[in-house]
Amino acid sequence: DGGITQSPKYLFRKEGQNVTLSCEQNLNHDAMYWYRQDPGQGLRLIYYSQIVNDFQKGDIAEGYSVSREKKESFPLTVTSAQKNPTAFYLCASRKRDTQYFGPGTRLTVL
Amino acid sequence: GQNIDQPTEMTATEGAIVQINCTYQTSGFNGLFWYQQHAGEAPTFLSYNVLDGLEEKGRFSSFLSRSKGYSYLLLKELQMKDSASYLCAVRVEGSSNTGKLIFGQGTTLQVKP
């Protein structure tokens, strides 16, 4: 089946540790996106990539980093510089006009 | 600035019709999307409007008026499984290549028996 996978679904980390969230898609989509969702707020764009080996900062990129070495994969690293990392993280890929989302990873930093 | 407004919460009765409104003030406009999101799950695509008018898809319809900066999502014959958050998102002009979207905060709909 084609789709977007994110793992793990729940992730716990200690403050001060970097953590990498995975996002994989087998839909052959060029563009991929990372969003953060906090309670009562809309999705906010962290980073996006339109093609392999290229990515751009979104609206809230500080404290995050990404890579796009393969078309299928767009991992997000939450660094210790991110002041408030506890959130629900959503990855998406785009076909023509529409973005399709993965199941999300809920990150809790203790 | 970019601003998208939706009501925070709505309640409706099973079998009824509900209309969820979305107003936007953005620097340009290049399409409006509606997504459904059940608690703790991924948003799923419902509809896309780029021209004025009504788009119908089964029990769900979406309307757009670009001159008024206004859209609504209409849900008919409500079912309990329609209890979810509904997200309005706008693609601003100039973003057609990047596909970047600006999201509203979402409307949480509770369907009661």
GROMACS .gro file of C-alpha atoms in nm:
model
  223
    1ASP     CA    1   0.000   0.000   0.000
    2GLY     CA    2   0.119   0.350  -0.077
    3GLY     CA    3   0.134   0.602   0.201
    4ILE     CA    4   0.326   0.812   0.447
    5THR     CA    5   0.469   0.657   0.761
    6GLN     CA    6   0.598   0.825   1.070
    7SER     CA    7   0.761   0.646   1.355
    8PRO     CA    8   0.736   0.611   1.641
    9LYS     CA    9   0.383   0.722   1.728
   10TYR     CA   10   0.489   0.828   2.079
   11LEU     CA   11   0.837   0.945   2.174
   12PHE     CA   12   0.975   1.052   2.510
   13ARG     CA   13   1.305   1.231   2.557
   14LYS     CA   14   1.489   1.405   2.834
   15GLU     CA   15   1.545   1.777   2.814
   16GLY     CA   16   1.872   1.862   2.642
   17GLN     CA   17   1.873   1.562   2.410
   18ASN     CA   18   1.842   1.581   2.035
   19VAL     CA   19   1.582   1.352   1.880
   20THR     CA   20   1.511   1.258   1.517
   21LEU     CA   21   1.160   1.189   1.389
   22SER     CA   22   1.129   0.978   1.081
   23CYS     CA   23   0.904   1.037   0.781
   24GLU     CA   24   0.892   0.800   0.485
   25GLN     CA   25   0.667   0.801   0.178
   26ASN     CA   26   0.634   0.560  -0.112
   27LEU     CA   27   0.400   0.781  -0.313
   28ASN     CA   28   0.675   0.915  -0.538
   29HIS     CA   29   0.592   1.271  -0.429
   30ASP     CA   30   0.862   1.534  -0.475
   31ALA     CA   31   0.751   1.782  -0.208
   32MET     CA   32   0.748   1.705   0.164
   33TYR     CA   33   0.664   1.911   0.472
   34TRP     CA   34   0.701   1.910   0.849
   35TYR     CA   35   0.442   2.073   1.073
   36ARG     CA   36   0.401   2.114   1.442
   37GLN     CA   37   0.057   2.111   1.610
   38ASP     CA   38  -0.007   2.245   1.961
   39PRO     CA   39  -0.341   2.234   2.144
   40GLY     CA   40  -0.577   2.507   2.028
   41GLN     CA   41  -0.343   2.616   1.749
   42GLY     CA   42  -0.332   2.552   1.380
   43LEU     CA   43  -0.058   2.357   1.209
   44ARG     CA   44   0.264   2.556   1.180
   45LEU     CA   45   0.522   2.487   0.911
   46ILE     CA   46   0.871   2.396   1.031
   47TYR     CA   47   1.055   2.298   0.712
   48TYR     CA   48   0.970   2.191   0.361
   49SER     CA   49   1.149   2.033   0.070
   50GLN     CA   50   1.047   2.050  -0.294
   51ILE     CA   51   1.313   1.816  -0.426
   52VAL     CA   52   1.593   1.588  -0.311
   53ASN     CA   53   1.895   1.768  -0.160
   54ASP     CA   54   1.701   2.093  -0.121
   55PHE     CA   55   1.493   2.227   0.167
   56GLN     CA   56   1.371   2.562   0.302
   57LYS     CA   57   1.283   2.699   0.643
   58GLY     CA   58   0.919   2.741   0.728
   59ASP     CA   59   0.770   2.979   0.982
   60ILE     CA   60   0.912   2.818   1.297
   61ALA     CA   61   1.243   2.655   1.193
   62GLU     CA   62   1.449   2.765   1.494
   63GLY     CA   63   1.569   2.466   1.696
   64TYR     CA   64   1.497   2.217   1.417
   65SER     CA   65   1.699   2.067   1.132
   66VAL     CA   66   1.615   1.843   0.837
   67SER     CA   67   1.780   1.651   0.555
   68ARG     CA   68   1.652   1.523   0.222
   69GLU     CA   69   1.903   1.276   0.088
   70LYS     CA   70   1.641   1.048  -0.068
   71LYS     CA   71   1.309   1.125  -0.230
   72GLU     CA   72   1.130   0.887   0.006
   73SER     CA   73   1.269   1.022   0.333
   74PHE     CA   74   1.254   1.357   0.513
   75PRO     CA   75   1.370   1.319   0.875
   76LEU     CA   76   1.330   1.600   1.127
   77THR     CA   77   1.574   1.654   1.415
   78VAL     CA   78   1.448   1.839   1.719
   79THR     CA   79   1.756   1.986   1.881
   80SER     CA   80   1.817   2.094   2.237
   81ALA     CA   81   1.793   2.454   2.113
   82GLN     CA   82   1.417   2.416   2.061
   83LYS     CA   83   1.273   2.582   2.370
   84ASN     CA   84   0.937   2.408   2.378
   85PRO     CA   85   0.964   2.081   2.185
   86THR     CA   86   0.669   1.892   2.333
   87ALA     CA   87   0.410   1.878   2.053
   88PHE     CA   88   0.242   1.665   1.788
   89TYR     CA   89   0.458   1.652   1.474
   90LEU     CA   90   0.304   1.587   1.134
   91CYS     CA   91   0.480   1.509   0.810
   92ALA     CA   92   0.309   1.557   0.474
   93SER     CA   93   0.384   1.506   0.107
   94ARG     CA   94   0.221   1.676  -0.186
   95LYS     CA   95   0.070   1.555  -0.511
   96ARG     CA   96  -0.022   1.845  -0.741
   97ASP     CA   97  -0.221   2.083  -0.521
   98THR     CA   98  -0.297   1.864  -0.222
   99GLN     CA   99  -0.092   1.771   0.082
  100TYR     CA  100  -0.141   1.430   0.241
  101PHE     CA  101  -0.041   1.368   0.599
  102GLY     CA  102   0.130   1.090   0.787
  103PRO     CA  103  -0.010   0.960   1.119
  104GLY     CA  104   0.208   1.191   1.330
  105THR     CA  105   0.453   1.153   1.617
  106ARG     CA  106   0.369   1.284   1.962
  107LEU     CA  107   0.692   1.400   2.123
  108THR     CA  108   0.710   1.460   2.496
  109VAL     CA  109   1.023   1.612   2.645
  110LEU     CA  110   1.054   1.548   3.016
  111GLY     CA  111  -0.008   3.961   0.784
  112GLN     CA  112  -0.182   3.632   0.731
  113ASN     CA  113  -0.493   3.550   0.929
  114ILE     CA  114  -0.744   3.268   0.910
  115ASP     CA  115  -1.042   3.258   1.146
  116GLN     CA  116  -1.268   2.967   1.233
  117PRO     CA  117  -1.500   2.912   1.528
  118THR     CA  118  -1.327   2.712   1.799
  119GLU     CA  119  -1.610   2.473   1.880
  120MET     CA  120  -1.948   2.373   1.743
  121THR     CA  121  -2.211   2.124   1.850
  122ALA     CA  122  -2.475   1.962   1.630
  123THR     CA  123  -2.724   1.676   1.640
  124GLU     CA  124  -2.695   1.346   1.458
  125GLY     CA  125  -2.884   1.360   1.127
  126ALA     CA  126  -2.875   1.741   1.111
  127ILE     CA  127  -2.680   1.981   0.887
  128VAL     CA  128  -2.393   2.195   1.012
  129GLN     CA  129  -2.201   2.477   0.844
  130ILE     CA  130  -1.843   2.556   0.953
  131ASN     CA  131  -1.723   2.898   0.845
  132CYS     CA  132  -1.374   3.016   0.763
  133THR     CA  133  -1.268   3.373   0.688
  134TYR     CA  134  -0.924   3.469   0.570
  135GLN     CA  135  -0.714   3.781   0.524
  136THR     CA  136  -0.399   3.687   0.339
  137SER     CA  137  -0.146   3.848   0.106
  138GLY     CA  138  -0.287   3.689  -0.205
  139PHE     CA  139  -0.490   3.375  -0.253
  140ASN     CA  140  -0.428   3.062  -0.456
  141GLY     CA  141  -0.668   2.803  -0.317
  142LEU     CA  142  -0.846   2.694   0.000
  143PHE     CA  143  -0.844   2.347   0.155
  144TRP     CA  144  -1.054   2.170   0.418
  145TYR     CA  145  -0.918   1.882   0.622
  146GLN     CA  146  -1.080   1.657   0.883
  147GLN     CA  147  -0.877   1.553   1.185
  148HIS     CA  148  -0.991   1.303   1.447
  149ALA     CA  149  -0.827   1.340   1.786
  150GLY     CA  150  -0.468   1.218   1.785
  151GLU     CA  151  -0.476   1.130   1.417
  152ALA     CA  152  -0.355   1.277   1.090
  153PRO     CA  153  -0.559   1.536   0.901
  154THR     CA  154  -0.733   1.385   0.598
  155PHE     CA  155  -0.812   1.586   0.287
  156LEU     CA  156  -1.178   1.678   0.232
  157SER     CA  157  -1.196   1.947  -0.034
  158TYR     CA  158  -1.014   2.207  -0.242
  159ASN     CA  159  -1.164   2.529  -0.381
  160VAL     CA  160  -0.980   2.770  -0.604
  161LEU     CA  161  -1.275   2.927  -0.789
  162ASP     CA  162  -1.590   3.081  -0.644
  163GLY     CA  163  -1.882   2.852  -0.588
  164LEU     CA  164  -1.988   2.527  -0.432
  165GLU     CA  165  -1.807   2.195  -0.461
  166GLU     CA  166  -2.011   1.893  -0.356
  167LYS     CA  167  -1.872   1.557  -0.251
  168GLY     CA  168  -2.129   1.324  -0.104
  169ARG     CA  169  -2.241   1.447   0.237
  170PHE     CA  170  -1.974   1.719   0.237
  171SER     CA  171  -1.977   2.044   0.037
  172SER     CA  172  -1.740   2.339   0.039
  173PHE     CA  173  -1.813   2.693  -0.075
  174LEU     CA  174  -1.575   2.976  -0.161
  175SER     CA  175  -1.620   3.349  -0.214
  176ARG     CA  176  -1.285   3.508  -0.298
  177SER     CA  177  -1.422   3.863  -0.296
  178LYS     CA  178  -1.542   3.817   0.063
  179GLY     CA  179  -1.245   3.612   0.182
  180TYR     CA  180  -1.491   3.349   0.299
  181SER     CA  181  -1.545   2.977   0.280
  182TYR     CA  182  -1.768   2.727   0.451
  183LEU     CA  183  -1.780   2.351   0.487
  184LEU     CA  184  -2.129   2.204   0.491
  185LEU     CA  185  -2.186   1.863   0.646
  186LYS     CA  186  -2.522   1.696   0.584
  187GLU     CA  187  -2.688   1.398   0.752
  188LEU     CA  188  -2.445   1.419   1.039
  189GLN     CA  189  -2.313   1.096   1.182
  190MET     CA  190  -2.142   1.037   1.516
  191LYS     CA  191  -1.816   0.963   1.331
  192ASP     CA  192  -1.818   1.323   1.200
  193SER     CA  193  -1.714   1.437   1.548
  194ALA     CA  194  -1.367   1.574   1.471
  195SER     CA  195  -1.173   1.893   1.412
  196TYR     CA  196  -1.210   2.063   1.076
  197LEU     CA  197  -0.911   2.259   0.952
  198CYS     CA  198  -0.928   2.541   0.698
  199ALA     CA  199  -0.604   2.615   0.511
  200VAL     CA  200  -0.513   2.874   0.248
  201ARG     CA  201  -0.243   2.861  -0.014
  202VAL     CA  202  -0.128   3.215  -0.071
  203GLU     CA  203  -0.038   3.358  -0.408
  204GLY     CA  204   0.320   3.295  -0.503
  205SER     CA  205   0.321   2.967  -0.318
  206SER     CA  206   0.182   2.761  -0.600
  207ASN     CA  207   0.519   2.602  -0.659
  208THR     CA  208   0.603   2.540  -0.295
  209GLY     CA  209   0.252   2.435  -0.196
  210LYS     CA  210   0.289   2.616   0.136
  211LEU     CA  211  -0.033   2.637   0.335
  212ILE     CA  212  -0.146   2.862   0.619
  213PHE     CA  213  -0.380   2.685   0.861
  214GLY     CA  214  -0.657   2.817   1.081
  215GLN     CA  215  -0.673   2.688   1.437
  216GLY     CA  216  -0.944   2.438   1.351
  217THR     CA  217  -1.307   2.393   1.453
  218THR     CA  218  -1.389   2.107   1.689
  219LEU     CA  219  -1.730   1.964   1.601
  220GLN     CA  220  -1.918   1.750   1.850
  221VAL     CA  221  -2.209   1.547   1.714
  222LYS     CA  222  -2.463   1.447   1.977
  223PRO     CA  223  -2.724   1.169   1.951
   0.00000   0.00000   0.00000
